[in-house]
Coordinates of C-alpha atoms in Angstrom, one line a residue:
M1 CA 12.3 -5.4 -12.1
I2 CA 8.6 -5.6 -12.9
K3 CA 7.7 -6.7 -16.4
I4 CA 4.2 -6.2 -17.9
D5 CA 2.9 -7.8 -21.0
I6 CA 1.0 -5.0 -22.8
S7 CA 1.0 -6.6 -26.2
K8 CA -2.8 -6.8 -26.3
A9 CA -3.2 -3.1 -25.2
K10 CA -1.0 -2.0 -28.1
E11 CA -3.9 -3.0 -30.5
F12 CA -5.8 0.1 -29.2
I13 CA -3.1 2.7 -29.6
S14 CA -0.7 3.7 -32.4
E15 CA 3.0 3.1 -32.2
L16 CA 3.5 6.9 -32.0
E17 CA 1.1 7.2 -29.0
Y18 CA 2.9 4.3 -27.3
D19 CA 6.3 5.8 -27.9
Q20 CA 5.1 9.2 -26.5
V21 CA 3.5 7.7 -23.4
Y22 CA 6.5 5.4 -22.8
S23 CA 8.9 8.3 -23.1
E24 CA 6.8 10.3 -20.5
A25 CA 6.7 7.3 -18.2
E26 CA 10.4 6.9 -18.5
K27 CA 11.1 10.5 -17.7
A28 CA 8.7 10.3 -14.7
F29 CA 10.5 7.2 -13.4
K30 CA 13.9 8.9 -13.8
M31 CA 12.7 11.9 -11.8
V32 CA 11.5 9.6 -9.0
V33 CA 14.8 7.7 -9.0
N34 CA 16.9 10.9 -9.2
K35 CA 14.6 12.8 -6.8
S36 CA 14.5 15.7 -9.3
G37 CA 10.8 16.2 -9.8
M38 CA 8.1 18.2 -7.9
G39 CA 7.5 16.6 -4.4
S40 CA 10.9 14.9 -4.4
D41 CA 11.3 15.8 -0.8
W42 CA 8.6 13.2 -0.1
L43 CA 10.7 10.3 -1.6
G44 CA 12.8 9.5 1.4
W45 CA 11.1 6.1 1.6
R46 CA 13.0 5.1 -1.5
R47 CA 16.4 5.1 0.3
I48 CA 15.5 1.7 1.8
L49 CA 15.6 0.2 -1.7
D50 CA 19.3 1.4 -2.2
H51 CA 20.5 1.1 1.4
P52 CA 18.4 -1.3 3.4
N53 CA 18.8 -1.3 7.1
D54 CA 18.6 -4.9 8.1
A55 CA 18.2 -4.1 11.8
E56 CA 15.3 -1.8 11.1
L57 CA 13.7 -4.3 8.8
D58 CA 14.0 -7.0 11.4
R59 CA 12.5 -4.7 14.1
I60 CA 9.5 -4.0 11.7
E61 CA 9.1 -7.7 11.0
Q62 CA 9.1 -8.6 14.7
H63 CA 6.5 -5.8 15.4
A64 CA 4.3 -7.0 12.6
K65 CA 4.5 -10.6 13.9
K66 CA 3.4 -9.4 17.3
I67 CA 0.5 -7.5 15.8
R68 CA -0.6 -10.6 13.8
E69 CA -0.4 -12.7 16.9
D70 CA -2.1 -10.3 19.4
A71 CA -4.6 -8.3 17.4
D72 CA -8.1 -9.2 16.1
I73 CA -8.5 -5.9 14.3
F74 CA -5.9 -3.5 12.9
I75 CA -7.1 0.0 12.2
V76 CA -5.4 2.1 9.5
C77 CA -6.4 5.7 10.0
G78 CA -5.7 8.3 7.4
I79 CA -6.9 10.4 4.5
G80 CA -5.6 10.9 1.0
G81 CA -2.3 9.2 0.5
S82 CA -2.1 8.1 4.1
Y83 CA -5.2 6.0 3.5
T84 CA -4.8 4.9 -0.1
G85 CA -1.1 4.3 0.1
A86 CA -1.4 2.1 3.1
K87 CA -4.4 0.3 1.6
A88 CA -2.5 -0.3 -1.7
I89 CA 0.6 -1.7 0.0
I90 CA -1.4 -3.9 2.4
D91 CA -3.7 -5.2 -0.4
S92 CA -0.7 -6.0 -2.6
L93 CA 1.3 -7.8 0.1
H94 CA -1.2 -10.1 1.7
P95 CA -3.0 -13.0 -0.1
I96 CA -6.6 -12.3 -1.1
F97 CA -7.7 -15.8 -0.1
K98 CA -6.7 -17.7 3.0
Y99 CA -5.4 -14.5 4.7
S100 CA -4.5 -15.1 8.4
G101 CA -4.1 -12.2 10.6
P102 CA -6.1 -9.4 12.1
E103 CA -9.0 -7.9 10.3
I104 CA -7.9 -4.7 8.7
L105 CA -10.2 -1.7 8.9
Y106 CA -9.6 1.6 7.2
T107 CA -10.9 4.8 8.8
G108 CA -10.3 8.5 8.7
H109 CA -11.3 8.9 5.1
H110 CA -14.8 9.8 6.2
M111 CA -15.4 11.1 9.7
G112 CA -19.2 11.4 9.8
G113 CA -20.8 10.9 13.2
R114 CA -22.8 7.9 12.0
Y115 CA -19.8 6.2 10.6
L116 CA -17.8 6.6 13.8
E117 CA -20.8 5.4 15.9
Q118 CA -21.0 2.3 13.8
L119 CA -17.3 1.7 14.0
L120 CA -17.3 1.9 17.8
E121 CA -20.3 -0.4 17.9
Y122 CA -18.4 -2.9 15.7
L123 CA -15.2 -2.7 17.7
A124 CA -17.2 -3.4 20.9
E125 CA -18.6 -6.7 19.5
P126 CA -16.9 -9.8 20.7
K127 CA -14.3 -11.2 18.3
E128 CA -13.0 -14.6 17.5
N129 CA -10.8 -15.1 20.5
G130 CA -13.6 -13.9 22.9
E131 CA -12.1 -10.5 23.7

C-alpha cells in the first residue's frame, strides 16, 4: 500500500474539506477496484494485480531485457493516455540518474511535418554503438 504524508497540506484546508475530498477519493478508489464506475471496461489491466501470470511476466521481462541490450533508442508512439500513461509508468520505474538502457523518445502526440522531419534526422544520426 502507498502511504503519503499530507500533514503539511492539511494546514491549507479545513477538516471538513479534507473529509469530503477523502470520501470522494475513497469512493473513486472503490469504483476502480470493483470496476463499477464509468469506463470500467478499460480496467482489465488491474487483473494482473489480483491474478499475476508469472509466465507472462517472465516473457515481458525477457523481452524488455533484449530491448535494453539491443536498442539505442526506444520510441513510444501514442496520443492522449497512450502517450501520457506510458510516459508516467516509464518515468516512475526507471531511475532519474544513472539510467542505463536505450534513449526513450515519445512521438505521436504532435505529428507536424517539421517535427517528423527532425525526428527522422535524429534517428539517422550515428548512436553510441556506431549503428
